[in-house]
Amino acid sequence: RYTRLPAFYGPLRGTLTELEMGISLRALAVGLELFGVTGHLTLPASGEALSELGLAEGEWTWPLTVDLPGATPGTGSGAQPPETREGRGGERLRAAAPADPSLDQILAVNRTQSTLGEAAPAPLTRAVPDDAAARELSWAEVLWERGSGRMPRGLTGMAGRLRQVPEGSLTGAAAWAAVPPPGDLLRRVAEHVDVTVAVQATDGFEDGVHRLTGGRLLPHRPGPGALAALERDYGYNLAPGNGCDVRHASAVWFCSVRQRELVAELGPGAWTLAQYVAGWITQGLCLNAAAHGLYARPARAFDGLAVQRPLGLAPDETVLLSVISGTPRFNGLPLDLRL
């Protein structure tokens, strides 16, 4: 729901909401795979599903629909829509809301997916790389250990400490990032999404920038200092009340795309689908980090133009999302979700 983010976020509300859609899709797909359940994904093709769910057309992203066994593909779960999602007076409050040009632009781009929709639902069968089972933790523990570099209570940001990490923490992440999203259309979009990572203090890898190519990380811009340079371009700097340890991370991942090429080939609706793909990749990187005792912090806070130089990106590459991963400095009490 775009309007759950403050209006001062402007057009970024579209990006953040749709990235979360991709993250949630991968999380659901992982759960289905672990329980041996095959779902079917239907990409948005019209706004009818919003009204069926009782959602306001002018506030929500079009939904991704995952049908489970026993449901007719493409029809959803069959649940009855709620009477209201706004509470008493909600319609009156929406009518009195001020004009929001940026929201109008977000909705216009999101709705262009209707020109790209696939005719048939795509099987949601594989979200976990083949070798991910070779780990010491159970899946319940992996999901429980998921963290974003927590700070002491009352402080914002992230805190980490630099240490040498095993090769598997990086090769495992590459394997997660290489698993394609479901369906031919999302996979075509994924072919346009490049994955770049700045690395330090990792066994088997030279410090510097690497790019994911054919499921393997290959050197792109070797040399020390990449992560320290990236910290200067991070939007939330180290301060008395805020932690920032990009320079102490083991790896910082970036998903990027040549936007003009993407839209020229697949149309403007592909921009929203690229957010789904970046979110899909991000959730995999986060689960891999948890399996190796690392934190992983998705971030949209890097200056997209400034990071082009230390990463060796082309001038027309747009950063979609980044993931900062390393060893946590503080270990607070997590919410135990293990079964």
CSV table of C-alpha atoms in Angstrom, one decimal:
chain,number,residue,atom,x,y,z
A,1,ARG,CA,0.0,0.0,0.0
A,2,TYR,CA,1.8,3.1,-1.3
A,3,THR,CA,0.1,5.5,1.1
A,4,ARG,CA,1.4,3.7,4.2
A,5,LEU,CA,4.7,5.5,3.5
A,6,PRO,CA,5.0,9.2,4.2
A,7,ALA,CA,4.2,11.5,1.3
A,8,PHE,CA,7.7,13.1,1.6
A,9,TYR,CA,9.1,9.8,0.2
A,10,GLY,CA,7.6,10.9,-3.2
A,11,PRO,CA,8.2,8.5,-6.1
A,12,LEU,CA,10.4,6.4,-3.9
A,13,ARG,CA,7.2,5.0,-2.3
A,14,GLY,CA,6.7,3.0,-5.6
A,15,THR,CA,10.1,1.5,-5.5
A,16,LEU,CA,10.1,0.6,-1.8
A,17,THR,CA,6.6,-1.0,-1.9
A,18,GLU,CA,7.3,-3.0,-5.1
A,19,LEU,CA,10.7,-4.2,-3.8
A,20,GLU,CA,8.9,-5.5,-0.7
A,21,MET,CA,6.5,-7.4,-3.1
A,22,GLY,CA,9.5,-9.2,-4.6
A,23,ILE,CA,10.9,-10.0,-1.1
A,24,SER,CA,7.6,-11.4,0.0
A,25,LEU,CA,7.2,-13.5,-3.1
A,26,ARG,CA,10.6,-15.2,-2.5
A,27,ALA,CA,9.8,-15.7,1.2
A,28,LEU,CA,6.5,-17.4,0.3
A,29,ALA,CA,8.2,-19.4,-2.4
A,30,VAL,CA,10.8,-20.7,0.0
A,31,GLY,CA,8.2,-21.7,2.5
A,32,LEU,CA,6.2,-23.5,-0.1
A,33,GLU,CA,9.3,-25.4,-1.4
A,34,LEU,CA,10.3,-26.4,2.1
A,35,PHE,CA,6.9,-27.9,2.7
A,36,GLY,CA,6.7,-29.5,-0.7
A,37,VAL,CA,3.8,-27.4,-2.0
A,38,THR,CA,3.7,-26.1,-5.6
A,39,GLY,CA,2.0,-22.8,-6.0
A,40,HIS,CA,1.2,-20.9,-9.3
A,41,LEU,CA,2.0,-17.3,-9.7
A,42,THR,CA,-0.1,-15.0,-11.8
A,43,LEU,CA,1.2,-11.5,-12.6
A,44,PRO,CA,-1.1,-8.5,-12.5
A,45,ALA,CA,-3.2,-8.0,-15.6
A,46,SER,CA,-6.0,-5.8,-14.4
A,47,GLY,CA,-7.2,-3.9,-11.4
A,48,GLU,CA,-10.3,-6.1,-10.8
A,49,ALA,CA,-8.5,-8.0,-8.0
A,50,LEU,CA,-8.2,-4.9,-6.0
A,51,SER,CA,-11.9,-4.3,-5.8
A,52,GLU,CA,-12.5,-8.0,-5.1
A,53,LEU,CA,-10.2,-7.7,-2.1
A,54,GLY,CA,-11.9,-4.6,-0.9
A,55,LEU,CA,-8.8,-2.4,-1.6
A,56,ALA,CA,-8.8,1.2,-2.8
A,57,GLU,CA,-7.7,1.4,-6.4
A,58,GLY,CA,-5.8,4.7,-5.8
A,59,GLU,CA,-3.6,3.5,-2.9
A,60,TRP,CA,-2.5,-0.1,-3.5
A,61,THR,CA,-0.1,-1.8,-5.8
A,62,TRP,CA,-1.7,-4.4,-8.1
A,63,PRO,CA,-1.4,-7.8,-6.4
A,64,LEU,CA,0.8,-10.8,-7.2
A,65,THR,CA,-1.5,-13.8,-7.0
A,66,VAL,CA,-0.2,-17.2,-5.8
A,67,ASP,CA,-2.7,-20.1,-6.1
A,68,LEU,CA,-2.2,-23.2,-4.0
A,69,PRO,CA,-3.4,-26.8,-4.7
A,70,GLY,CA,-7.1,-27.0,-4.7
A,71,ALA,CA,-7.7,-23.5,-6.0
A,72,THR,CA,-8.5,-22.6,-9.6
A,73,PRO,CA,-5.4,-20.9,-11.0
A,74,GLY,CA,-5.7,-17.2,-11.4
A,75,THR,CA,-8.8,-16.9,-9.1
A,76,GLY,CA,-7.1,-16.4,-5.7
A,77,SER,CA,-8.1,-18.0,-2.5
A,78,GLY,CA,-11.8,-17.3,-2.7
A,79,ALA,CA,-11.8,-15.4,0.5
A,80,GLN,CA,-14.6,-12.8,0.9
A,81,PRO,CA,-13.4,-9.2,0.8
A,82,PRO,CA,-13.6,-7.2,4.1
A,83,GLU,CA,-16.3,-4.7,4.6
A,84,THR,CA,-13.8,-1.9,4.8
A,85,ARG,CA,-10.0,-1.5,5.1
A,86,GLU,CA,-10.2,2.2,6.1
A,87,GLY,CA,-12.5,2.1,9.1
A,88,ARG,CA,-15.4,4.4,9.8
A,89,GLY,CA,-15.2,7.6,7.7
A,90,GLY,CA,-12.4,6.1,5.5
A,91,GLU,CA,-14.1,7.1,2.2
A,92,ARG,CA,-14.6,10.7,3.5
A,93,LEU,CA,-10.9,10.9,4.5
A,94,ARG,CA,-9.8,9.7,1.1
A,95,ALA,CA,-12.0,12.3,-0.7
A,96,ALA,CA,-10.5,15.1,1.4
A,97,ALA,CA,-6.9,14.1,0.8
A,98,PRO,CA,-4.8,16.6,-1.1
A,99,ALA,CA,-3.7,16.0,-4.6
A,100,ASP,CA,-0.6,13.8,-4.9
A,101,PRO,CA,1.1,14.0,-8.3
A,102,SER,CA,3.9,11.6,-7.3
A,103,LEU,CA,1.3,9.0,-6.3
A,104,ASP,CA,-0.4,9.4,-9.6
A,105,GLN,CA,2.9,8.8,-11.4
A,106,ILE,CA,3.6,5.7,-9.3
A,107,LEU,CA,0.1,4.2,-10.0
A,108,ALA,CA,0.4,5.0,-13.7
A,109,VAL,CA,3.7,3.0,-14.0
A,110,ASN,CA,2.5,0.2,-11.8
A,111,ARG,CA,-0.6,-0.3,-13.9
A,112,THR,CA,1.4,-0.6,-17.2
A,113,GLN,CA,2.0,-4.2,-16.1
A,114,SER,CA,-1.3,-5.1,-17.8
A,115,THR,CA,0.4,-4.9,-21.2
A,116,LEU,CA,3.0,-7.5,-20.1
A,117,GLY,CA,0.9,-10.1,-18.2
A,118,GLU,CA,1.5,-13.8,-19.0
A,119,ALA,CA,-1.4,-15.8,-20.3
A,120,ALA,CA,-0.9,-18.8,-17.9
A,121,PRO,CA,0.1,-18.9,-14.2
A,122,ALA,CA,3.7,-19.9,-13.7
A,123,PRO,CA,4.6,-22.8,-11.4
A,124,LEU,CA,6.3,-21.6,-8.2
A,125,THR,CA,8.6,-24.6,-7.8
A,126,ARG,CA,12.1,-23.5,-7.1
A,127,ALA,CA,13.3,-20.7,-4.8
A,128,VAL,CA,16.2,-22.5,-2.9
A,129,PRO,CA,19.5,-23.3,-4.6
A,130,ASP,CA,20.3,-27.0,-4.9
A,131,ASP,CA,23.3,-26.9,-2.5
A,132,ALA,CA,21.6,-24.8,0.2
A,133,ALA,CA,20.8,-27.9,2.3
A,134,ALA,CA,24.5,-28.3,3.0
A,135,ARG,CA,24.5,-26.2,6.2
A,136,GLU,CA,24.8,-26.7,9.9
A,137,LEU,CA,21.6,-24.9,10.9
A,138,SER,CA,18.0,-26.1,10.5
A,139,TRP,CA,15.7,-24.0,8.4
A,140,ALA,CA,13.8,-22.9,11.5
A,141,GLU,CA,17.1,-21.6,12.9
A,142,VAL,CA,18.0,-19.9,9.6
A,143,LEU,CA,14.7,-18.0,9.6
A,144,TRP,CA,15.1,-17.2,13.3
A,145,GLU,CA,18.7,-15.9,12.9
A,146,ARG,CA,17.8,-13.5,10.2
A,147,GLY,CA,19.0,-10.0,11.2
A,148,SER,CA,20.0,-6.6,9.9
A,149,GLY,CA,22.9,-5.6,12.1
A,150,ARG,CA,20.9,-4.4,15.1
A,151,MET,CA,22.1,-1.5,17.3
A,152,PRO,CA,21.8,-1.2,21.1
A,153,ARG,CA,18.3,-0.3,22.2
A,154,GLY,CA,17.2,3.2,21.3
A,155,LEU,CA,19.8,3.7,18.6
A,156,THR,CA,19.2,3.6,14.9
A,157,GLY,CA,21.3,2.2,12.0
A,158,MET,CA,23.6,-0.8,12.0
A,159,ALA,CA,26.7,-2.0,13.6
A,160,GLY,CA,29.2,-4.7,12.5
A,161,ARG,CA,32.8,-5.8,13.0
A,162,LEU,CA,35.2,-6.8,10.3
A,163,ARG,CA,36.4,-10.4,10.4
A,164,GLN,CA,37.6,-13.0,8.0
A,165,VAL,CA,34.7,-15.0,6.7
A,166,PRO,CA,34.6,-18.3,4.9
A,167,GLU,CA,34.4,-18.7,1.1
A,168,GLY,CA,31.0,-20.4,1.4
A,169,SER,CA,29.3,-17.3,2.7
A,170,LEU,CA,29.9,-15.6,-0.7
A,171,THR,CA,29.6,-18.6,-3.0
A,172,GLY,CA,26.4,-19.5,-1.2
A,173,ALA,CA,25.0,-16.0,-1.7
A,174,ALA,CA,25.9,-16.1,-5.4
A,175,ALA,CA,23.9,-19.4,-5.7
A,176,TRP,CA,20.9,-17.8,-4.1
A,177,ALA,CA,21.1,-14.8,-6.3
A,178,ALA,CA,21.4,-17.0,-9.4
A,179,VAL,CA,18.0,-18.8,-8.8
A,180,PRO,CA,15.7,-17.2,-11.4
A,181,PRO,CA,12.2,-15.9,-10.5
A,182,PRO,CA,9.2,-17.9,-11.7
A,183,GLY,CA,7.7,-17.5,-15.1
A,184,ASP,CA,9.2,-16.6,-18.5
A,185,LEU,CA,8.4,-12.9,-18.2
A,186,LEU,CA,10.1,-12.3,-14.8
A,187,ARG,CA,13.0,-14.4,-16.1
A,188,ARG,CA,13.3,-12.1,-19.1
A,189,VAL,CA,13.4,-9.1,-16.8
A,190,ALA,CA,15.9,-10.9,-14.6
A,191,GLU,CA,18.3,-11.2,-17.6
A,192,HIS,CA,18.5,-7.4,-17.5
A,193,VAL,CA,19.3,-7.2,-13.8
A,194,ASP,CA,23.0,-7.2,-13.0
A,195,VAL,CA,24.3,-8.3,-9.6
A,196,THR,CA,27.5,-6.6,-8.4
A,197,VAL,CA,29.2,-7.1,-5.0
A,198,ALA,CA,32.0,-5.3,-3.2
A,199,VAL,CA,34.0,-7.8,-1.1
A,200,GLN,CA,36.7,-7.8,1.6
A,201,ALA,CA,38.2,-10.3,4.1
A,202,THR,CA,36.6,-13.3,2.4
A,203,ASP,CA,38.5,-16.6,1.9
A,204,GLY,CA,39.1,-17.4,-1.7
A,205,PHE,CA,38.2,-14.0,-3.0
A,206,GLU,CA,40.4,-11.0,-3.7
A,207,ASP,CA,39.3,-7.7,-2.1
A,208,GLY,CA,37.4,-5.6,-4.6
A,209,VAL,CA,34.3,-5.6,-6.8
A,210,HIS,CA,33.0,-8.8,-8.4
A,211,ARG,CA,30.0,-9.4,-10.8
A,212,LEU,CA,27.7,-12.4,-11.0
A,213,THR,CA,28.1,-14.0,-14.4
A,214,GLY,CA,26.7,-17.4,-15.2
A,215,GLY,CA,26.1,-18.2,-11.5
A,216,ARG,CA,29.7,-17.4,-10.6
A,217,LEU,CA,31.4,-14.3,-9.2
A,218,LEU,CA,34.1,-13.0,-11.4
A,219,PRO,CA,36.5,-10.1,-10.7
A,220,HIS,CA,35.3,-6.8,-12.0
A,221,ARG,CA,37.4,-4.1,-10.2
A,222,PRO,CA,40.0,-5.7,-7.9
A,223,GLY,CA,41.7,-3.8,-5.1
A,224,PRO,CA,41.1,-2.8,-1.5
A,225,GLY,CA,39.1,0.1,-0.2
A,226,ALA,CA,35.8,-0.4,-2.1
A,227,LEU,CA,33.7,-0.7,1.0
A,228,ALA,CA,35.2,2.3,2.7
A,229,ALA,CA,34.5,4.3,-0.4
A,230,LEU,CA,30.9,3.0,-0.5
A,231,GLU,CA,30.3,4.2,3.1
A,232,ARG,CA,30.9,7.8,2.0
A,233,ASP,CA,28.0,7.4,-0.4
A,234,TYR,CA,25.6,5.9,2.1
A,235,GLY,CA,22.7,8.1,3.1
A,236,TYR,CA,22.8,7.5,6.9
A,237,ASN,CA,26.2,8.4,8.1
A,238,LEU,CA,27.9,7.5,11.4
A,239,ALA,CA,26.6,9.8,14.2
A,240,PRO,CA,26.2,9.7,18.0
A,241,GLY,CA,22.7,8.3,17.6
A,242,ASN,CA,23.2,6.3,14.4
A,243,GLY,CA,25.4,3.4,13.5
A,244,CYS,CA,27.0,2.9,10.1
A,245,ASP,CA,29.5,0.2,9.5
A,246,VAL,CA,29.5,-0.3,5.7
A,247,ARG,CA,33.4,-0.1,5.9
A,248,HIS,CA,33.4,-3.2,8.2
A,249,ALA,CA,31.0,-5.3,6.1
A,250,SER,CA,32.1,-8.5,4.4
A,251,ALA,CA,30.1,-7.8,1.3
A,252,VAL,CA,27.8,-5.1,-0.1
A,253,TRP,CA,25.5,-6.4,-2.9
A,254,PHE,CA,23.9,-4.2,-5.6
A,255,CYS,CA,21.2,-5.0,-8.1
A,256,SER,CA,21.2,-2.7,-11.1
A,257,VAL,CA,19.6,-2.4,-14.5
A,258,ARG,CA,20.0,-0.4,-17.7
A,259,GLN,CA,16.6,1.2,-17.5
A,260,ARG,CA,16.4,2.4,-21.1
A,261,GLU,CA,17.3,-1.0,-22.5
A,262,LEU,CA,14.8,-2.7,-20.2
A,263,VAL,CA,11.9,-0.5,-21.2
A,264,ALA,CA,12.9,-0.5,-24.9
A,265,GLU,CA,12.7,-4.3,-25.0
A,266,LEU,CA,9.8,-5.0,-22.7
A,267,GLY,CA,7.9,-1.8,-22.2
A,268,PRO,CA,7.3,0.5,-19.2
A,269,GLY,CA,5.7,-2.2,-17.2
A,270,ALA,CA,9.0,-4.0,-16.9
A,271,TRP,CA,10.2,-1.3,-14.5
A,272,THR,CA,7.9,-2.6,-11.8
A,273,LEU,CA,8.8,-6.2,-12.6
A,274,ALA,CA,12.5,-5.3,-12.1
A,275,GLN,CA,11.6,-4.2,-8.6
A,276,TYR,CA,10.1,-7.7,-8.0
A,277,VAL,CA,13.2,-9.3,-9.3
A,278,ALA,CA,15.5,-7.2,-7.1
A,279,GLY,CA,13.4,-8.1,-4.1
A,280,TRP,CA,13.5,-11.8,-5.0
A,281,ILE,CA,17.3,-11.7,-5.2
A,282,THR,CA,17.5,-9.7,-1.9
A,283,GLN,CA,15.5,-12.2,0.1
A,284,GLY,CA,17.8,-15.0,-1.0
A,285,LEU,CA,20.9,-13.0,0.0
A,286,CYS,CA,19.4,-12.4,3.4
A,287,LEU,CA,18.6,-16.1,4.1
A,288,ASN,CA,22.1,-17.1,3.0
A,289,ALA,CA,23.6,-14.5,5.4
A,290,ALA,CA,21.6,-15.9,8.3
A,291,ALA,CA,22.8,-19.4,7.5
A,292,HIS,CA,26.4,-18.2,7.9
A,293,GLY,CA,25.9,-16.2,11.0
A,294,LEU,CA,25.9,-12.9,9.2
A,295,TYR,CA,23.5,-10.0,9.2
A,296,ALA,CA,22.0,-8.7,5.9
A,297,ARG,CA,20.5,-5.3,5.6
A,298,PRO,CA,18.6,-4.3,2.5
A,299,ALA,CA,19.1,-0.6,1.8
A,300,ARG,CA,17.9,1.9,-0.8
A,301,ALA,CA,20.1,4.6,0.8
A,302,PHE,CA,23.2,4.7,-1.4
A,303,ASP,CA,23.6,7.6,-3.8
A,304,GLY,CA,23.0,5.7,-7.1
A,305,LEU,CA,25.2,8.0,-9.2
A,306,ALA,CA,28.0,8.3,-6.7
A,307,VAL,CA,28.5,4.5,-6.3
A,308,GLN,CA,28.9,4.0,-10.1
A,309,ARG,CA,32.6,4.8,-9.9
A,310,PRO,CA,33.7,2.6,-7.0
A,311,LEU,CA,31.6,-0.3,-8.4
A,312,GLY,CA,32.6,0.2,-12.0
A,313,LEU,CA,29.1,0.5,-13.2
A,314,ALA,CA,28.2,2.1,-16.5
A,315,PRO,CA,26.8,5.6,-16.5
A,316,ASP,CA,23.3,4.3,-17.5
A,317,GLU,CA,23.1,1.7,-14.8
A,318,THR,CA,20.4,2.4,-12.2
A,319,VAL,CA,20.8,0.8,-8.8
A,320,LEU,CA,17.6,-0.9,-7.7
A,321,LEU,CA,18.5,-2.1,-4.3
A,322,SER,CA,21.6,-3.0,-2.2
A,323,VAL,CA,22.2,-5.5,0.6
A,324,ILE,CA,24.9,-4.8,3.3
A,325,SER,CA,26.2,-8.1,4.9
A,326,GLY,CA,28.7,-8.7,7.6
A,327,THR,CA,29.3,-9.9,11.2
A,328,PRO,CA,27.0,-8.2,13.8
A,329,ARG,CA,28.6,-6.3,16.7
A,330,PHE,CA,25.6,-6.5,19.1
A,331,ASN,CA,23.5,-9.5,19.8
A,332,GLY,CA,20.2,-8.4,21.3
A,333,LEU,CA,17.3,-10.8,22.3
A,334,PRO,CA,15.6,-11.9,19.0
A,335,LEU,CA,12.0,-13.0,18.8
A,336,ASP,CA,12.1,-16.8,18.8
A,337,LEU,CA,10.0,-18.0,15.8
A,338,ARG,CA,11.4,-21.5,15.8
A,339,LEU,CA,8.8,-24.4,15.8
